[in-house]
Tab-separated table of C-alpha atoms and ligand atoms in Angstrom:
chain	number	residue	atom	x	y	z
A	1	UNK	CA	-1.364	-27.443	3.424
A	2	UNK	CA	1.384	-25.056	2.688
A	3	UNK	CA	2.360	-22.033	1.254
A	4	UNK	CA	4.967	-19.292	0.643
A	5	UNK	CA	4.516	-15.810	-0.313
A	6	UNK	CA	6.926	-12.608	-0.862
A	7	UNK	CA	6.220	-9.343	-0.313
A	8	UNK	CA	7.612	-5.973	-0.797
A	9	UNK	CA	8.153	-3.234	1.733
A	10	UNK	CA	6.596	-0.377	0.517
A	11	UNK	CA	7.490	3.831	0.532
A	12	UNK	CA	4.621	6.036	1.130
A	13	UNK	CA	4.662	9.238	-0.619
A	14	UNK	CA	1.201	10.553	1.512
A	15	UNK	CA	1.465	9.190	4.915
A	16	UNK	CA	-0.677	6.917	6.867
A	17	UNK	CA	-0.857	8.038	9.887
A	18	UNK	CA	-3.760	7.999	12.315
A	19	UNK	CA	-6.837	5.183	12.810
A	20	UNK	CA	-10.438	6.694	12.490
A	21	UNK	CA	-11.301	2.712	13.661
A	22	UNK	CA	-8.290	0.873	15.598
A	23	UNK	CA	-9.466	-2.059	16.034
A	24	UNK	CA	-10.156	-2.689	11.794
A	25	UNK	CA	-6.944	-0.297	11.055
A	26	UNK	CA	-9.372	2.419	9.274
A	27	UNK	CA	-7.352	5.387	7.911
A	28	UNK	CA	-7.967	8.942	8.805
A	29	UNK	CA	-6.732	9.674	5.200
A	30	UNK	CA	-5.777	7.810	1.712
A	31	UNK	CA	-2.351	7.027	1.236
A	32	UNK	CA	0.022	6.876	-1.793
A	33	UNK	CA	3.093	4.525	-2.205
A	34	UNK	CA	5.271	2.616	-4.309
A	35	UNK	CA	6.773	-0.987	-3.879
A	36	UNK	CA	10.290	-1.671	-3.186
A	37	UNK	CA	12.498	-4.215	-5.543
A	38	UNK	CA	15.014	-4.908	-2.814
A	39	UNK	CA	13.365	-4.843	0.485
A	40	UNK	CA	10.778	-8.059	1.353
A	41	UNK	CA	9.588	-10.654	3.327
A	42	UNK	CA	9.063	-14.547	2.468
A	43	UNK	CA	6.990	-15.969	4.616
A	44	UNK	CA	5.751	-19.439	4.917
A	45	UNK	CA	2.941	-21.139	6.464
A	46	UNK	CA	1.858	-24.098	6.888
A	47	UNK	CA	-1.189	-26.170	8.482
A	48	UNK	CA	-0.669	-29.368	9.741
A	49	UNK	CA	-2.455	-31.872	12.250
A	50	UNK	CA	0.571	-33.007	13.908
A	51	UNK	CA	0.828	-29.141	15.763
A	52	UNK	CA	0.070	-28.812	18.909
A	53	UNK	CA	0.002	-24.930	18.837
A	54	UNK	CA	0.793	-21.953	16.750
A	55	UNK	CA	4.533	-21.599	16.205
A	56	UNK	CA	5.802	-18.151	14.412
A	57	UNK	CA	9.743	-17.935	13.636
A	58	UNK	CA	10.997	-14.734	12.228
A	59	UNK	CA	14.220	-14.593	11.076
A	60	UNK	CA	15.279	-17.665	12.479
A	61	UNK	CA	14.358	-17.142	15.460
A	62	UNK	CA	11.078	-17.738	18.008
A	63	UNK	CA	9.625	-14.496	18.667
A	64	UNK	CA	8.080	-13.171	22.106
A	65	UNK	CA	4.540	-13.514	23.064
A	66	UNK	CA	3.735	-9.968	22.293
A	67	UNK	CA	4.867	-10.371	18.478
A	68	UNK	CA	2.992	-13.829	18.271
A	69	UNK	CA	-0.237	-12.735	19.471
A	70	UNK	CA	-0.186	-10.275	16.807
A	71	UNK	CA	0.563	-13.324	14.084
A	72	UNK	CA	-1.440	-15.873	15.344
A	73	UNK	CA	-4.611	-13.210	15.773
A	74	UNK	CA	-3.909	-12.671	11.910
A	75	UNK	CA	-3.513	-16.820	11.713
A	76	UNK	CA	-6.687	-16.984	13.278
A	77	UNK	CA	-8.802	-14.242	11.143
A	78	UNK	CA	-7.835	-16.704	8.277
A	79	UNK	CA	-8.405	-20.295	9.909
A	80	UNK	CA	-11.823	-18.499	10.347
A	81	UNK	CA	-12.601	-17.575	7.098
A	82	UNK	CA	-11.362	-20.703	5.809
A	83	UNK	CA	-13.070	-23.166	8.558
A	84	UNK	CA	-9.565	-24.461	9.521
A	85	UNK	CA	-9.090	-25.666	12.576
A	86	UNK	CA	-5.345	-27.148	12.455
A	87	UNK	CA	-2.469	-25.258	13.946
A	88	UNK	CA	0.184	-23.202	11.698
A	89	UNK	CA	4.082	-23.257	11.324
A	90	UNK	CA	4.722	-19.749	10.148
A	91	UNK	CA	8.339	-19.256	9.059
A	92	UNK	CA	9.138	-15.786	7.953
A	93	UNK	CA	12.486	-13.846	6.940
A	94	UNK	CA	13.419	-10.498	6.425
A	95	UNK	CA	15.726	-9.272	4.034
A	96	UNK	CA	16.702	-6.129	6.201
A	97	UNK	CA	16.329	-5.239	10.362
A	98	UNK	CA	13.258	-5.408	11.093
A	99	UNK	CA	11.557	-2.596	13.737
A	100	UNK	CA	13.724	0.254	12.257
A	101	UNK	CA	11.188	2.190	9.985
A	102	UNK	CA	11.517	-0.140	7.171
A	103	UNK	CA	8.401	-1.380	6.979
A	104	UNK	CA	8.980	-5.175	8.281
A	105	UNK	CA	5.165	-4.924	8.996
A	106	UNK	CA	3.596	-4.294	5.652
A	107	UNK	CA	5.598	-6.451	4.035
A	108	UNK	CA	5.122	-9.337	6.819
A	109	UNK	CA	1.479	-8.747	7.165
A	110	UNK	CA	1.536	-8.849	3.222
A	111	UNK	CA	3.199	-12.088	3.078
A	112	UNK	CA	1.453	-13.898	5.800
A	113	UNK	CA	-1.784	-12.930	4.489
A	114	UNK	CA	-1.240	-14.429	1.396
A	115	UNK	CA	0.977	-17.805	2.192
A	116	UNK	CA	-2.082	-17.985	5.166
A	117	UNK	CA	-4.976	-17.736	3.297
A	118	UNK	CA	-3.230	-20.061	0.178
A	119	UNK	CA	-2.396	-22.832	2.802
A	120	UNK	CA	-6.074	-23.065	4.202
A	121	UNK	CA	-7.008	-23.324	0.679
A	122	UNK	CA	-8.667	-19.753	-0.078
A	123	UNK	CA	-8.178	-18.152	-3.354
A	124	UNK	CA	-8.705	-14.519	-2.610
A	125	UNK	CA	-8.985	-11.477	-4.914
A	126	UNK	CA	-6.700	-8.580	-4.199
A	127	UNK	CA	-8.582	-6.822	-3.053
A	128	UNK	CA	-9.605	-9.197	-0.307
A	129	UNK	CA	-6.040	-10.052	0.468
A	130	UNK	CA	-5.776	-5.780	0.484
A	131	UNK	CA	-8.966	-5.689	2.867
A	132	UNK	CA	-7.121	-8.684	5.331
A	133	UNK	CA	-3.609	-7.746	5.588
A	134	UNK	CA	-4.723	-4.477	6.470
A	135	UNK	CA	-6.159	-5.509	9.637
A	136	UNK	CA	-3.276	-7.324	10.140
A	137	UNK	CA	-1.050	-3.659	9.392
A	138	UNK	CA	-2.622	-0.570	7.730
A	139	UNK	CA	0.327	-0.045	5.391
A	140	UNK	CA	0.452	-3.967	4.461
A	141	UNK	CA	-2.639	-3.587	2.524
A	142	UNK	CA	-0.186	-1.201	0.016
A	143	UNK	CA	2.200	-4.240	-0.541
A	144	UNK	CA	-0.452	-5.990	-1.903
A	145	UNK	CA	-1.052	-4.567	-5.216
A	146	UNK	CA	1.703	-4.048	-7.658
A	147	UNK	CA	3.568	-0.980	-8.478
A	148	UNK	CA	2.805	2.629	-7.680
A	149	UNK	CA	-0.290	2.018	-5.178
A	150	UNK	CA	-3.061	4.096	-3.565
A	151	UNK	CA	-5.130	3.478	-0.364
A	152	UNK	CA	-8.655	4.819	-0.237
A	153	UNK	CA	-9.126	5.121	2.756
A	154	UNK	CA	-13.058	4.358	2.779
A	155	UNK	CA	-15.039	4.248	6.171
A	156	UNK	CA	-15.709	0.825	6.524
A	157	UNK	CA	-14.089	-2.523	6.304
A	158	UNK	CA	-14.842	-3.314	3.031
A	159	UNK	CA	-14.136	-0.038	1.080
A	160	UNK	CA	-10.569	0.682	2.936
A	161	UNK	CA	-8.112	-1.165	0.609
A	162	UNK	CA	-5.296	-0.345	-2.113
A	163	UNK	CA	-5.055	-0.871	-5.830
A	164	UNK	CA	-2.713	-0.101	-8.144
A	165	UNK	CA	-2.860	2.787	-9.775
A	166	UNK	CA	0.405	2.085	-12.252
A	167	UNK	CA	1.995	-1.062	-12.694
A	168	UNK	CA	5.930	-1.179	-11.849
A	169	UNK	CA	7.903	-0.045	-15.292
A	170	UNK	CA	5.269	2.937	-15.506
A	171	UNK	CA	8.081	5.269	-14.127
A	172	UNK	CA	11.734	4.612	-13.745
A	173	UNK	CA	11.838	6.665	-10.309
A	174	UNK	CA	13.989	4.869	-7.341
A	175	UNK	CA	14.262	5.259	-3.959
A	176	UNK	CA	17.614	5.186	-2.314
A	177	UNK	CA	17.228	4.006	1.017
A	178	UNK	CA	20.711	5.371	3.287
A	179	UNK	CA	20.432	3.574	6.883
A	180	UNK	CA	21.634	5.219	9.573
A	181	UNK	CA	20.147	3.259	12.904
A	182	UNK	CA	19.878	-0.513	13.141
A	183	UNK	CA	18.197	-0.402	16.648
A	184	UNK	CA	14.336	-1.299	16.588
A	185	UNK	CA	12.547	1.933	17.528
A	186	UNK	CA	11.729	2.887	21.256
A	187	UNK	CA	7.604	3.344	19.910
A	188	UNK	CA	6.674	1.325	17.383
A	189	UNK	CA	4.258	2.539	14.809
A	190	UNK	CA	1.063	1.088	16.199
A	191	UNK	CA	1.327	2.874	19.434
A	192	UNK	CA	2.198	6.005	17.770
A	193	UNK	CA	-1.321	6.212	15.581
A	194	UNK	CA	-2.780	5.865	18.557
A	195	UNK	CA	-1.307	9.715	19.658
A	196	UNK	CA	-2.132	11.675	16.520
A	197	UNK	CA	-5.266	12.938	18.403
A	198	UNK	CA	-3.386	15.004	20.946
A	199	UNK	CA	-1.281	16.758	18.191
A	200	UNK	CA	-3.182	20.313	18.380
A	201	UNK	CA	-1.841	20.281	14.389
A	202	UNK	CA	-4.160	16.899	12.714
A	203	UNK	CA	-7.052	18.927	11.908
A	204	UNK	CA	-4.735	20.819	9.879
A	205	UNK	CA	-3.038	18.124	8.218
A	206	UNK	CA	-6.302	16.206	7.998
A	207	UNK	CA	-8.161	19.667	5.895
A	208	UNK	CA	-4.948	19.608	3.258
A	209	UNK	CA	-5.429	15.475	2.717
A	210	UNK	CA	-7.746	15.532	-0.108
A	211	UNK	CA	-5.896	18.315	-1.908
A	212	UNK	CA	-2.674	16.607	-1.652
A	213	UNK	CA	-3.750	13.232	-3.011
A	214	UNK	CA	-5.623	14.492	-6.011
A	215	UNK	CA	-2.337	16.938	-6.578
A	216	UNK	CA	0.103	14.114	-6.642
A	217	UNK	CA	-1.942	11.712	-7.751
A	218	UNK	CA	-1.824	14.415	-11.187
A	219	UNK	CA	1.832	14.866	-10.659
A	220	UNK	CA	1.955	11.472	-11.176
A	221	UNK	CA	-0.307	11.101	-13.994
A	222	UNK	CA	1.947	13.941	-15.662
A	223	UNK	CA	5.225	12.086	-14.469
A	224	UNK	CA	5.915	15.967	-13.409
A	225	UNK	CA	8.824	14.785	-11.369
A	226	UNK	CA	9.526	17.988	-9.493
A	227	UNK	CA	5.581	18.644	-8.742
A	228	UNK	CA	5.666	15.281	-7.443
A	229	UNK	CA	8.901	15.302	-4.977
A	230	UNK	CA	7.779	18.814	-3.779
A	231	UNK	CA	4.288	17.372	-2.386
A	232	UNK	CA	6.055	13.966	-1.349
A	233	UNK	CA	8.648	15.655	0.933
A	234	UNK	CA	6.621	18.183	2.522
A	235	UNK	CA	4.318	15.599	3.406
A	236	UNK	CA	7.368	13.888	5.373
A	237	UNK	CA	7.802	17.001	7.529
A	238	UNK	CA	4.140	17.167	7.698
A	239	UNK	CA	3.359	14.106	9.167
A	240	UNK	CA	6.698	14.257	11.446
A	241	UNK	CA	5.361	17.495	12.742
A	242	UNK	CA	2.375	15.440	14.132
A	243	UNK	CA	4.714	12.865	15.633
A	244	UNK	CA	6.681	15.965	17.212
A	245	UNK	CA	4.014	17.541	18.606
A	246	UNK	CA	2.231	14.676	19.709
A	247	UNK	CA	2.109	13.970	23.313
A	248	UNK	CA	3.978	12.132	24.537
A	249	UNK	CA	6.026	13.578	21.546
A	250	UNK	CA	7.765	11.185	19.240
A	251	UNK	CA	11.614	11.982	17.837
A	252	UNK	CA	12.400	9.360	14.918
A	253	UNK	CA	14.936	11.192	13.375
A	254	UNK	CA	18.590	11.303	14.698
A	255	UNK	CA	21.666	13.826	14.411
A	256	UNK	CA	22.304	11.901	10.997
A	257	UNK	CA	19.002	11.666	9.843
A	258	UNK	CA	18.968	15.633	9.666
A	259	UNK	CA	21.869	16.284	8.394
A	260	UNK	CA	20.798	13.727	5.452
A	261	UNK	CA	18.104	15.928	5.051
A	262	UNK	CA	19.420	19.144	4.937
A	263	UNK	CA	22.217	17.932	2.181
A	264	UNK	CA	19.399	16.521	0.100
A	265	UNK	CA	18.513	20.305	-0.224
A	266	UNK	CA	21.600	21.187	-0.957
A	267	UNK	CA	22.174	18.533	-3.592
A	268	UNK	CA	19.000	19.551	-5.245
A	269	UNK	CA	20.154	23.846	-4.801
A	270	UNK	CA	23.242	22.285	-6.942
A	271	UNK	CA	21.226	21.203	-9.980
A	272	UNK	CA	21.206	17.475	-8.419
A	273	UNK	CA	17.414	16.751	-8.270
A	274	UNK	CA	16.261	13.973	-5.617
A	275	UNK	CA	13.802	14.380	-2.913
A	276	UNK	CA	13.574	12.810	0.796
A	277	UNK	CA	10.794	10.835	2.784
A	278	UNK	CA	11.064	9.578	6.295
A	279	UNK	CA	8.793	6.544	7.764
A	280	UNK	CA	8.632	5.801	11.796
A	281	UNK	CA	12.978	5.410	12.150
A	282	UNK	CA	16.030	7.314	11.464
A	283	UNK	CA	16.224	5.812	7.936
A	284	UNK	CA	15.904	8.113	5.072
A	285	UNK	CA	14.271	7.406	1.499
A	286	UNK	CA	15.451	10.080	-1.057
A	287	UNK	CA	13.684	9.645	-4.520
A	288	UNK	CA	15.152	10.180	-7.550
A	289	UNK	CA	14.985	9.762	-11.282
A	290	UNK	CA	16.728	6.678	-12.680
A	291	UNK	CA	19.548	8.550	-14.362
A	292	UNK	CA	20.601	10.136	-11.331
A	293	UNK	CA	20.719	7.261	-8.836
A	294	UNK	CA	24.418	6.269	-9.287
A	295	UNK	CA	25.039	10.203	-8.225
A	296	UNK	CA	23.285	10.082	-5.459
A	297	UNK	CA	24.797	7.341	-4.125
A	298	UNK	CA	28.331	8.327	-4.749
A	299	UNK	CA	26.964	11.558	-2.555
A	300	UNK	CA	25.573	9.495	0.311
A	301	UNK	CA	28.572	6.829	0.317
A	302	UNK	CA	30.830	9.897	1.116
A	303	UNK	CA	28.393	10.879	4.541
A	304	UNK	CA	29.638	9.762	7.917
A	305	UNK	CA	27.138	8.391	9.771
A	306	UNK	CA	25.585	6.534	6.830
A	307	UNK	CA	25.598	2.731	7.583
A	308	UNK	CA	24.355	0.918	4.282
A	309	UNK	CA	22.732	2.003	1.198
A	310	UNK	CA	19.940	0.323	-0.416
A	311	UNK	CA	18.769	1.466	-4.041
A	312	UNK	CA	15.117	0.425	-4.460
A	313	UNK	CA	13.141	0.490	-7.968
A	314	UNK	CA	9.234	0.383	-8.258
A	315	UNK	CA	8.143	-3.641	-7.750
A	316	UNK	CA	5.853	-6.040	-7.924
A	317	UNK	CA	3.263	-6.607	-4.689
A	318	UNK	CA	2.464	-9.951	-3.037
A	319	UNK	CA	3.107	-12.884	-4.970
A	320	UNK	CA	3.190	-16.907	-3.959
A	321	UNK	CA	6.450	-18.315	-4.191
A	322	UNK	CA	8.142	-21.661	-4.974
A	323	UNK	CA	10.173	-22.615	-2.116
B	1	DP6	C1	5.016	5.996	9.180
B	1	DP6	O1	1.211	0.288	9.013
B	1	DP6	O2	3.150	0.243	10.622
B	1	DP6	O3	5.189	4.028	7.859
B	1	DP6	O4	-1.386	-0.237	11.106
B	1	DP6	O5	-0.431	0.063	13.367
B	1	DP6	O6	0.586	-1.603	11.800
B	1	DP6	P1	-0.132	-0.283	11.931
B	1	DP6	O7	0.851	0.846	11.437
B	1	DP6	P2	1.858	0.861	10.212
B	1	DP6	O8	2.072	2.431	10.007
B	1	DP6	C2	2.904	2.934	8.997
B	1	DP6	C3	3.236	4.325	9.261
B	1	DP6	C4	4.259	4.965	8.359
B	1	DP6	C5	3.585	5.708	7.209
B	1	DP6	C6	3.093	4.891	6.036
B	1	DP6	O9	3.697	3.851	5.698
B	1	DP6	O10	2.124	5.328	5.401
């Protein structure tokens, strides 16, 4: 009884960020995002009588008890559904450091719940696998579906999950992904959800949500590429002013991480048009058109500070793998 599955890492354009329900990883707001070609996991699970207990690898290596609980809970959601009782191997790699803002989490949460649910024999729709992984991590229900994706954020278990809304070579957009930390963050992403309540600025943000997703969600639609990176990179700032002002508050960005920012303006003041987006780290995403994503990278390659570049086009979500 085994299985493999890869995932994508995914780029939200609306943030998620902030649990109406904690415990089931219920949104306080829908959330819009695209799969990335070059960032996954591949994860592999198997079932077999000979275990004597749960063993979870990640990246070659055994991981602590805090990082295991949180597998083997997920292991355990699925043994339930599928009445299996034997222990798993689950052998997982990432393709980039994980625990820096790059989304290791939705795509690992993506990928387990799939090879999981495959080795204990379940064939789920996706929008099951959607409804599971997102227990497992609210934005690995996104890397299920294919493509450009949206997350409704519904108000109970069974209505919070993501579809696609276009499928991968609907628009030749990329995001170029310029690293600039390596270290896993001080306060991970889970904790900081958790905080949005004492930022005296959510009821704000939360009024605007609706608006925001119906207006890019028509930007989209429209493939009006400048409507679209307007709303996607104010909605960075928006949701890092929550994280700011938070308390305690949360910094993710770093000297380089602004001054990344502030040349993407520039760029874009010089005819250049590309657009940024920040997740829980230092890393930035800067979205551009297709034709302009060998300029932008002869930009960033010139910026001290920036560590590797990564150019990302619109993928596939969760699929089962040969391995
Ligand atoms: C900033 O999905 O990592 O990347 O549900 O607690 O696992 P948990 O949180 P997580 O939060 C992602 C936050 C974000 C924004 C986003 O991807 O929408």
């Amino acid at each position: 009884m085994k299985a493999t599955a890869k995932a994508p890492a995914n780029i939200a354009f609306i943030k998620y960020w902030g649990k109406r329900n904690a415990k089931l990883r219920l949104p306080m707001n829908s959330s819009i995002s695209m799969n990335l070609s070059e960032i996954f996991t591949i994860t592999s699970v198997e079932f077999n009588q000979k275990l004597k207990e749960d063993l979870v690898k990640i990246d070659g290596k055994v991981v602590s008890d805090k990082e295991k609980e949180r597998v083997v809970k997920h292991i355990e959601r699925i043994r339930r559904l599928a009445k299996v009782k034997l222990k798993a191997k689950v052998e997982s790699r990432n393709n980039f450091p994980k625990g820096t803002g790059l989304a290791s989490s939705a795509s690992g949460f993506a990928a387990l719940t799939l090879a999981a649910s495959k080795a204990a024999g379940l064939n789920l729709t996706e929008e099951q696998l959607s409804i599971l992984a997102r227990i497992g991590s609210g934005s690995a229900c996104r890397s299920v579906p294919s493509g450009f994706v949206e997350w409704k954020a519904g108000n109970t278990n069974e209505s919070s999950y993501a579809r696609s809304l276009y499928s991968p070579d609907y628009w030749s957009i990329c995001d170029v992904i310029a690293i600039v930390g390596r270290k896993s963050k001080k306060v991970g992403s889970t904790e900081g959800h958790a905080l949005v309540e004492s930022s005296p600025f959510l009821k704000t943000r939360l009024s605007g949500m609706k608006k925001k997703v119906d207006e890019i969600k028509m930007a989209m639609k429209e493939k009006d590429f400048s409507k679209f990176g307007e709303i996607l990179e104010e909605e960075a700032i928006n949701m890092h002013l929550i994280m700011m002002t938070s308390k305690p508050a949360l910094y993710y960005w770093t000297p380089e991480t602004l001054k990344i920012m502030l040349k993407v303006i520039e760029w874009r003041n010089q005819g250049l048009e590309n657009y940024f987006t920040i997740d829980a780290g230092p890393n930035m995403h800067i979205i551009c058109r297709e034709q302009n994503v060998n300029k932008v990278k002869a930009k960033l390659v010139r910026l001290a500070g920036v560590k590797q570049i990564i150019i990302n086009h619109p993928a596939e979500g969760a699929r089962i793998v040969k391995f």
